[in-house]
CSV table of C-alpha atoms and ligand atoms in Angstrom, one decimal:
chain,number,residue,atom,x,y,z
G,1,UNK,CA,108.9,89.6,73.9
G,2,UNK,CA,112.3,90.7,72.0
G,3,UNK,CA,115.2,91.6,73.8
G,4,UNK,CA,118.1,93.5,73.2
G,5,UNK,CA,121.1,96.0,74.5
G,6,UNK,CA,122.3,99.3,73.7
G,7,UNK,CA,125.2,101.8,75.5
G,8,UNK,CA,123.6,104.4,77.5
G,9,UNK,CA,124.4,106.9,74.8
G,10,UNK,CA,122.4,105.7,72.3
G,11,UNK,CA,119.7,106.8,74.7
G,12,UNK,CA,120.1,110.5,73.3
G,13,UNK,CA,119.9,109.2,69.9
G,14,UNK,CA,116.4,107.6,70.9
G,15,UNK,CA,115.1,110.8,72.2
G,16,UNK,CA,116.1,112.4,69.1
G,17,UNK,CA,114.1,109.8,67.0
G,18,UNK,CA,111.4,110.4,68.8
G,19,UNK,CA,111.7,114.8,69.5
G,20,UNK,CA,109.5,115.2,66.2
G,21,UNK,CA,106.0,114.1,69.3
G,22,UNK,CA,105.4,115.9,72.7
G,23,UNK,CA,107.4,113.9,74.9
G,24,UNK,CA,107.2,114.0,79.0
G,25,UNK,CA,109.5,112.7,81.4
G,26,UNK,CA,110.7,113.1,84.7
G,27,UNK,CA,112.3,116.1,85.3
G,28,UNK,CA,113.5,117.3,88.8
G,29,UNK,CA,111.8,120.2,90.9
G,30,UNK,CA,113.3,121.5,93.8
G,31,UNK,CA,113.8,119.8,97.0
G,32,UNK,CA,111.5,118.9,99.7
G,33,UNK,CA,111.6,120.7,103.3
G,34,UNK,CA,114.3,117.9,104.2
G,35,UNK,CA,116.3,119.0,101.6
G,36,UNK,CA,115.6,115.2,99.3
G,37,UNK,CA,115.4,116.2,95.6
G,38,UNK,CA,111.7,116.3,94.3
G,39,UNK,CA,111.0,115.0,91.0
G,40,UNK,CA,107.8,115.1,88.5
G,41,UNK,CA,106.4,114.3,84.9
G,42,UNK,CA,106.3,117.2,82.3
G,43,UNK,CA,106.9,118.2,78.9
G,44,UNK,CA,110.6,118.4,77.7
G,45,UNK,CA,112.3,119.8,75.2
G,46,UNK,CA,115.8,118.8,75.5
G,47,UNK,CA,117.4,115.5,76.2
G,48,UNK,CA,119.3,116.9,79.2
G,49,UNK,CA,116.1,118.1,81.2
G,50,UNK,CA,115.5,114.0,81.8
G,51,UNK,CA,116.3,113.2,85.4
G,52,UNK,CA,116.1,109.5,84.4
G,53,UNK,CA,117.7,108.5,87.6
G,54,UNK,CA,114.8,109.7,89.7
G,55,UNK,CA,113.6,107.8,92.8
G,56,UNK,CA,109.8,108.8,92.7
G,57,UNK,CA,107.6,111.4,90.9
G,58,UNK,CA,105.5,113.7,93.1
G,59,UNK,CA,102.0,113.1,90.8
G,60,UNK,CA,101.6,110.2,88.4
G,61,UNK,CA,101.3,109.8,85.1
G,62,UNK,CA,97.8,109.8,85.2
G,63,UNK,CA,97.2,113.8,84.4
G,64,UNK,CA,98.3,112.9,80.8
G,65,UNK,CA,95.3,110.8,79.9
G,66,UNK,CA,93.1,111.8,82.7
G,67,UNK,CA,93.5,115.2,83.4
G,68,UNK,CA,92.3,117.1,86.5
G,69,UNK,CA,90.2,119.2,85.0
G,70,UNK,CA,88.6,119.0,81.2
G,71,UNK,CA,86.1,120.7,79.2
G,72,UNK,CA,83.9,117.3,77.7
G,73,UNK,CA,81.6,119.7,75.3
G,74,UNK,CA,80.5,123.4,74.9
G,75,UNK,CA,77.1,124.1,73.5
G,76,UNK,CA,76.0,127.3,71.8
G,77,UNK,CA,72.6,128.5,70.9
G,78,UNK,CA,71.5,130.8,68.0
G,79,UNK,CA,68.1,131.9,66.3
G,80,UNK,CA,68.4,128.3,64.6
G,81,UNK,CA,68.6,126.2,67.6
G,82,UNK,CA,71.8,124.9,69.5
G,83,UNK,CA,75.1,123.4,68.7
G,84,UNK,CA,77.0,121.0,70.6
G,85,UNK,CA,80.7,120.3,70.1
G,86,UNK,CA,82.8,117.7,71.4
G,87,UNK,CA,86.4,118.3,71.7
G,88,UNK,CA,88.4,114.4,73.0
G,89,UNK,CA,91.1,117.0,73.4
G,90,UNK,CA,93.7,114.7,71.7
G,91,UNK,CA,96.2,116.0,70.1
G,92,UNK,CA,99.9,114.7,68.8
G,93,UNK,CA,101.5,111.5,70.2
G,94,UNK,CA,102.4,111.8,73.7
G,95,UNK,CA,106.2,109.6,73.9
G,96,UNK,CA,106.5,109.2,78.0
G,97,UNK,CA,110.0,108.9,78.3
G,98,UNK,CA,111.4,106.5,81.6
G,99,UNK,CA,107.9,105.4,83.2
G,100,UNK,CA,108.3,103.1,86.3
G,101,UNK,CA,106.6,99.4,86.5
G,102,UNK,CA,104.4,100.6,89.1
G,103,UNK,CA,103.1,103.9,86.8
G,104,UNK,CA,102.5,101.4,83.2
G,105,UNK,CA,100.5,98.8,86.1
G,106,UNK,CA,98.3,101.8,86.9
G,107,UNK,CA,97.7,102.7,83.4
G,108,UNK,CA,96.9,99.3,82.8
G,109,UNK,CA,94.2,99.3,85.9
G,110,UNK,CA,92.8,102.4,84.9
G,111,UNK,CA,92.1,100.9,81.4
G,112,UNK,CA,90.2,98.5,82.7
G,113,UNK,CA,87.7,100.5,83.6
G,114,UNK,CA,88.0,103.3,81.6
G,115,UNK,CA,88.7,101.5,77.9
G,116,UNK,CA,87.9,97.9,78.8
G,117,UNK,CA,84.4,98.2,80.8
G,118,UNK,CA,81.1,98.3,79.7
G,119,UNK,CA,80.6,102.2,79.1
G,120,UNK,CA,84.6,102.9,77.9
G,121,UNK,CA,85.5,106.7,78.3
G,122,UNK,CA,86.2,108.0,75.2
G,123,UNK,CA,88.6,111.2,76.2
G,124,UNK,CA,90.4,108.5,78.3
G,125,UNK,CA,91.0,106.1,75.1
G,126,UNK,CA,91.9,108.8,72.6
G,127,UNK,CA,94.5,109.7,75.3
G,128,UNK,CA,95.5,106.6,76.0
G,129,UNK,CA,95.9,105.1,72.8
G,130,UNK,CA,98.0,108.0,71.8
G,131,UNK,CA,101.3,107.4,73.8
G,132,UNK,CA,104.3,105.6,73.4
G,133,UNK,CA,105.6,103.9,76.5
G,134,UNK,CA,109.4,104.0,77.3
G,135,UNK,CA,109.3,101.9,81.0
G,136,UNK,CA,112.2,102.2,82.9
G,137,UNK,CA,113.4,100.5,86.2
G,138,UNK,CA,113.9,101.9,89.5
G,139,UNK,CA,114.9,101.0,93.1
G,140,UNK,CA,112.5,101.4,95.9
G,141,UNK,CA,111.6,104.0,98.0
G,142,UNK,CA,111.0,103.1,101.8
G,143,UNK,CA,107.5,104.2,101.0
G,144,UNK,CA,107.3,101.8,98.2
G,145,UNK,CA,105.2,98.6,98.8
G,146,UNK,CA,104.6,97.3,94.9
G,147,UNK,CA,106.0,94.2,95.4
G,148,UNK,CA,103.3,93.2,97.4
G,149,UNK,CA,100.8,94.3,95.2
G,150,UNK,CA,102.4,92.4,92.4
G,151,UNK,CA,103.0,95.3,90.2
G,152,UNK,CA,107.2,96.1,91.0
G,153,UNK,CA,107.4,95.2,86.9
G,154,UNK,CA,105.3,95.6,84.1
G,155,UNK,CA,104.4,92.6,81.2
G,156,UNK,CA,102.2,95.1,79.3
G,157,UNK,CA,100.9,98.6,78.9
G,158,UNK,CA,104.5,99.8,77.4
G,159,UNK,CA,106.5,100.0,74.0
G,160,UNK,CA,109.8,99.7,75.1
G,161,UNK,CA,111.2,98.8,78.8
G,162,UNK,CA,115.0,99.2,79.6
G,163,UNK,CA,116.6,98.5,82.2
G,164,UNK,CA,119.9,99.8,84.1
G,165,UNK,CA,122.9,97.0,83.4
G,166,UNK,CA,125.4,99.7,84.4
G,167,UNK,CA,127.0,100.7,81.1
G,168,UNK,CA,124.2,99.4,78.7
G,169,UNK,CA,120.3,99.2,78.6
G,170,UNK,CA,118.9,96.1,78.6
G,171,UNK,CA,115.3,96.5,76.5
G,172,UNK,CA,112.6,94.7,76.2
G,173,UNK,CA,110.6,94.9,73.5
G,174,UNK,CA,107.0,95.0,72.9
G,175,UNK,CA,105.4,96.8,70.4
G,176,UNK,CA,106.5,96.9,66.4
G,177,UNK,CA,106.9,101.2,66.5
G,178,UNK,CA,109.5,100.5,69.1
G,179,UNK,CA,111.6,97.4,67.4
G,180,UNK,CA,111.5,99.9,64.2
G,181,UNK,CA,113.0,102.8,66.9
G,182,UNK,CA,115.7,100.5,67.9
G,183,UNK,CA,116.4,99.2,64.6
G,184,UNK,CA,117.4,103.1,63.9
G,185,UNK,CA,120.2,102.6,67.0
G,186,UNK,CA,123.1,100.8,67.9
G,187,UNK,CA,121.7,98.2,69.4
G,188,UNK,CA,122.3,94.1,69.6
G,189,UNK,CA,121.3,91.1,70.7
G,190,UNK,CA,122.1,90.7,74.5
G,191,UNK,CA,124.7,87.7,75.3
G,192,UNK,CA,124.3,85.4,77.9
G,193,UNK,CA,126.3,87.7,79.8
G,194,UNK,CA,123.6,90.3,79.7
G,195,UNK,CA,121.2,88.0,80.3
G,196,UNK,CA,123.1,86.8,83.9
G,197,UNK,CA,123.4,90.6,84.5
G,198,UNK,CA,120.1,91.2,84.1
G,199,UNK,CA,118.4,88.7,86.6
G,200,UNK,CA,120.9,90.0,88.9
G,201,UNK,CA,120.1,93.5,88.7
G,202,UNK,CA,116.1,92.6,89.0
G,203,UNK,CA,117.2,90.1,92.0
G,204,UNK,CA,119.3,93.0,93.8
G,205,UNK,CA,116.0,95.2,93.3
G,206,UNK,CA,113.8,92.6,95.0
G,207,UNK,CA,116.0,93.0,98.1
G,208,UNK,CA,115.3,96.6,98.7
G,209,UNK,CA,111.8,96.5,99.8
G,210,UNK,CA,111.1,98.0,103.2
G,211,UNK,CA,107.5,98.5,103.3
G,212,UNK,CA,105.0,95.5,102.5
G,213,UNK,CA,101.1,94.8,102.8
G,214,UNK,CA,99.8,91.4,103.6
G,215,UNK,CA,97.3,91.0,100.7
G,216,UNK,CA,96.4,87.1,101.8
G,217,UNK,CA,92.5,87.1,101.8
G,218,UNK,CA,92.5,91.0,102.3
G,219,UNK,CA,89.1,91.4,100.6
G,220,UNK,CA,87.3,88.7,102.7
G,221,UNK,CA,89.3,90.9,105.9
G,222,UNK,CA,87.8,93.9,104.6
G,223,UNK,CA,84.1,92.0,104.7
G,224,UNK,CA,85.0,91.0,108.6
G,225,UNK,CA,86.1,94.3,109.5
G,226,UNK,CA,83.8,96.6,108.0
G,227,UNK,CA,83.2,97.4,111.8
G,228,UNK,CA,86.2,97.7,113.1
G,229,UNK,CA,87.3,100.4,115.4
G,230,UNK,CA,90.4,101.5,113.3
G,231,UNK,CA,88.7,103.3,110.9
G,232,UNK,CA,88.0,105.4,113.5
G,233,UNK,CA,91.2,105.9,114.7
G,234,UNK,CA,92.8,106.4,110.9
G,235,UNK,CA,89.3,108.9,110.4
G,236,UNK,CA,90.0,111.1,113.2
G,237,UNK,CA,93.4,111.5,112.1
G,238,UNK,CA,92.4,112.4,108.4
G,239,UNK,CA,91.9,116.2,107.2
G,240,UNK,CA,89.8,115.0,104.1
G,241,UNK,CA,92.1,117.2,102.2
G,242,UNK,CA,91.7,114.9,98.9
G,243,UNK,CA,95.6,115.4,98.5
G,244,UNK,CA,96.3,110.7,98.4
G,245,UNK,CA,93.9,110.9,95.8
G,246,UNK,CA,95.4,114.1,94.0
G,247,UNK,CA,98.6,112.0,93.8
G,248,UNK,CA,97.4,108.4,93.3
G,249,UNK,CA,98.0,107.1,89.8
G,250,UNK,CA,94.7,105.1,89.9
G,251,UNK,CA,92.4,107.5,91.3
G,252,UNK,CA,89.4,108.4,88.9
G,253,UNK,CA,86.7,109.2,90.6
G,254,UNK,CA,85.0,112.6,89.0
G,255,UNK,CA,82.4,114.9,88.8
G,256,UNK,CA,81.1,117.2,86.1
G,257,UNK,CA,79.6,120.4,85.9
G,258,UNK,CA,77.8,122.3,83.9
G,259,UNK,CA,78.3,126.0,83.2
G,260,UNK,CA,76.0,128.6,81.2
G,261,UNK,CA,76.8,132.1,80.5
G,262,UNK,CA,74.7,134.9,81.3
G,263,UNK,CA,74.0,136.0,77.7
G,264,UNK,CA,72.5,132.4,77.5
G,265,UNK,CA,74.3,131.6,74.7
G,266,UNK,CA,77.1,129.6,75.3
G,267,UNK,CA,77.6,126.6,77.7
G,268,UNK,CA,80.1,123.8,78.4
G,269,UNK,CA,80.2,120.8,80.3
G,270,UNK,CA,83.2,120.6,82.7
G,271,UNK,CA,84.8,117.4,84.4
G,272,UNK,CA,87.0,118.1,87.1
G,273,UNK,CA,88.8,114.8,89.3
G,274,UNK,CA,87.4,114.5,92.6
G,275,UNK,CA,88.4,112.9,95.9
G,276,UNK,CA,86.1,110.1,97.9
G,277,UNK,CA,87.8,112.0,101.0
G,278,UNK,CA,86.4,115.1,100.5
G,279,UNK,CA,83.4,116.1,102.4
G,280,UNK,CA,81.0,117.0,100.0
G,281,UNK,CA,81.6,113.5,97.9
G,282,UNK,CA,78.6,111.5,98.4
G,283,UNK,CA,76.2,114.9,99.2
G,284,UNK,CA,73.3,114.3,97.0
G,285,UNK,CA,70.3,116.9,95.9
G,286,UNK,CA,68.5,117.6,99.0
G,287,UNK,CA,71.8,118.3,101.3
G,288,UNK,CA,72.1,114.6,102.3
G,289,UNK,CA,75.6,113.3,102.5
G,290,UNK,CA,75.7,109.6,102.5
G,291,UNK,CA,79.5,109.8,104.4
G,292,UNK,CA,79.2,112.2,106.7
G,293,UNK,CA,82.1,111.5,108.9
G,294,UNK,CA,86.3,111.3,107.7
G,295,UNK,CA,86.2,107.8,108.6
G,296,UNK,CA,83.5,106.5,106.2
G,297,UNK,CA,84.9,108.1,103.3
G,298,UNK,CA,88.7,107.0,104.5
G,299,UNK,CA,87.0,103.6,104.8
G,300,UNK,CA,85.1,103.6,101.2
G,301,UNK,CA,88.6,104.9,99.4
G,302,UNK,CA,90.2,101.7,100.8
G,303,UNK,CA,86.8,99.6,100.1
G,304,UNK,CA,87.1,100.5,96.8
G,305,UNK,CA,90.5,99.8,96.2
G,306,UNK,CA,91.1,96.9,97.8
G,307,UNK,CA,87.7,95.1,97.7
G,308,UNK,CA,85.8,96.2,95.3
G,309,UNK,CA,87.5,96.5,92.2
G,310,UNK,CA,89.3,93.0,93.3
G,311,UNK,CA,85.5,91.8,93.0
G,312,UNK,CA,85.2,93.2,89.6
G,313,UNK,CA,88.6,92.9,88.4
G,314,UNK,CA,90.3,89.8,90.4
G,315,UNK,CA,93.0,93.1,91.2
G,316,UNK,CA,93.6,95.4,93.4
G,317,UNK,CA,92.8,99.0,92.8
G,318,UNK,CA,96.4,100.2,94.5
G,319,UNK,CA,99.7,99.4,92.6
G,320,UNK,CA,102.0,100.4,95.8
G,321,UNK,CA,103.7,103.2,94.9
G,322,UNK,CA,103.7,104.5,98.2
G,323,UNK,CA,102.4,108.3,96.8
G,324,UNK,CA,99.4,108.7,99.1
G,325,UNK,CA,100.7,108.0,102.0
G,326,UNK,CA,104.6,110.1,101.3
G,327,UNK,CA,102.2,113.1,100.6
G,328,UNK,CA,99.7,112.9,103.2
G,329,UNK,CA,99.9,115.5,106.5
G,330,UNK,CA,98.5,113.3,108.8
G,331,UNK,CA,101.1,110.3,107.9
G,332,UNK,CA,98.2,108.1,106.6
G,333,UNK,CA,99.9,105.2,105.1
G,334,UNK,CA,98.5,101.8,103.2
G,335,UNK,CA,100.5,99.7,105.1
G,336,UNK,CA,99.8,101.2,108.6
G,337,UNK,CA,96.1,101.7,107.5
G,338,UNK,CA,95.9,97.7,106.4
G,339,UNK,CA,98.4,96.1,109.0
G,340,UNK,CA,95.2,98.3,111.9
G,341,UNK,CA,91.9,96.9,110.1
G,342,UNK,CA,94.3,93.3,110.4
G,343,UNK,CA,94.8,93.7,113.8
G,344,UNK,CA,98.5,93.9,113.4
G,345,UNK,CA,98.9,97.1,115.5
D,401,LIG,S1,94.3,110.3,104.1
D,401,LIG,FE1,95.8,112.0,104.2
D,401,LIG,S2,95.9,112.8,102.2
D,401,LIG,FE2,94.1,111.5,102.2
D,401,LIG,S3,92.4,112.9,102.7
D,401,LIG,FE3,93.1,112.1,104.6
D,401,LIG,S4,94.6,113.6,105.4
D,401,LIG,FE4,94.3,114.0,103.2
D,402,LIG,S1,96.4,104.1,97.0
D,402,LIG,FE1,98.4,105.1,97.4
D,402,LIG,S2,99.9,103.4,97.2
D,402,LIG,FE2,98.0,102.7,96.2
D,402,LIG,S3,98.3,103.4,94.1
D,402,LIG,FE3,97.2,105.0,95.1
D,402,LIG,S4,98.8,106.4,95.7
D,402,LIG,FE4,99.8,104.5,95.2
């Protein structure tokens, strides 16, 4: 990785590079009924609109390359036969501007199952490979728990990462677009100085944790407590709204549909993101629903975060940002959830 360090202004100049491609950031949106500001990604058109000093996006990132609803293909028909057409729906380069560790880590979990996996999703991968990454850091939120899942910085999944050394950004380098960028700015090698500064800002960072989730052997926990009464308890509480996975940046779970029109001559095939909490989830043809009950598909969202994809991956599924559980009604939270099924309360 190369390193270097530029003053904050040159931060406009980077944006200006880069205005000529869609670029989203955080931008800020209100407040929430307790009056704390509310933040979330969009498009932006001028350098001011950035709200890079946000604590926590509302949704993810994940909209960008995964959105909630997509049209996959239309087909029409004619006296000839039929014609199918597949749109990927990529356009220009996407530049996300001031992406948190936790946010790149989900990307990088959702591509391995969605570009690195046996059947790779193409309108996932023609998204994906279209951005450009700026990462930036962040302090935690009391909701915030990705230390313990290992993802509170990111090694890969971004172009450029900088982070806050007061009057300067201190940027790590990873990808040869971005050392061309930064080659276009004021920018220099960092001194040893920087470097001190540097480790003490991430050190600083790593004392502001609040929430945590014993991961130790959590998979083999899950096998023992597949049973256990407080799924129950975190079920009945539930309203299988769908809203944790609305939020979540590594949700994908999906359904499609397809859609004729009366004339019988045009048709398209429509994915829409879906929820393991909702109720009609697992309802196959026939009316059965294979999770019937709040509690088994509670359970089977946390089965498949924390167990399963650790048995396919060797990770977990969750990256800790803490969204699920800020947005959910019935104060659902990972680390109450987990702590229960542990027998910690
Ligand atoms: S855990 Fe919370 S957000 Fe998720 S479905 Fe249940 S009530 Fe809704
Ligand atoms: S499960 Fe919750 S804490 Fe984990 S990544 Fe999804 S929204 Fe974040």
């Amino acid at each position: 990785m190369i390193f270097k360090v530029f003053k904050k202004q040159e931060l406009a100049r980077l944006h200006e590079l880069l205005a000529v491609n869609i670029i989203v950031g955080p931008v800020a949106r209100g407040n929430d009924r307790n009056g704390k500001p509310l933040y979330d990604f969009d498009v932006i058109y001028d350098f001011a609109e950035l709200a890079l000093d946000y604590t926590q996006t509302v949704h993810s990132p994940k909209r960008f390359v995964l959105p909630y609803h997509e049209t996959l293909s239309t087909f029409t028909t004619s006296h000839d036969g039929w014609e199918k057409h597949v749109d990927l729906n990529v356009y220009r380069p996407l530049v996300f501007f001031g992406m948190h560790a936790c946010d790149i880590n989900a990307l990088n979990k959702l591509d391995l199952i969605l570009a690195q996996s046996t059947y790779p999703n193409p309108y996932y991968m023609g998204k994906r490979k279209n951005l450009f990454i700026i990462g930036l850091d962040c302090n935690p939120e009391p909701q915030c728990f990705c230390r313990s899942m290992g993802t509170d910085s990111a090694i890969h999944g971004f172009d450029l990462f900088l982070t806050d050394l007061g009057g300067k950004y201190f940027a790590e380098i990873l990808s040869a677009t971005a050392f061309d960028l930064l080659s276009q700015i004021n920018c220099k090698e960092p001194s040893a100085k920087d470097h001190s500064l540097y480790k003490h800002v991430t050190h600083e960072k790593s004392t502001h944790y609040t929430a945590t989730v014993d991961t130790s052997d959590l998979t083999k926990i899950l096998d023992l407590e597949f049973e256990s009464k407080a799924w129950d308890y975190w079920g009945e509480k539930c309203f299988s709204c769908g809203t944790c996975a609305n939020v979540c940046p590594t949700c994908y779970c999906y359904g499609v549909e397809e859609q004729v029109d009366l004339d019988l001559k045009h048709a398209s095939k429509e994915k829409s993101l879906h929820s393991c909490n909702l109720i009609d989830f697992a309802k196959v043809a026939g009316g059965h629903n294979f999770r019937p009950t709040s509690a088994s598909r509670l359970k089977y969202r946390y089965y498949h975060k924390h167990r399963g994809f650790v048995e396919a991956f060797e990770e977990s599924l969750c990256v800790g940002c803490g969204r699920c559980g800020a947005a959910c009604l019935a104060d659902i939270t990972p680390p109450a959830v987990i702590a229960s099924v542990r027998g910690k309360e």
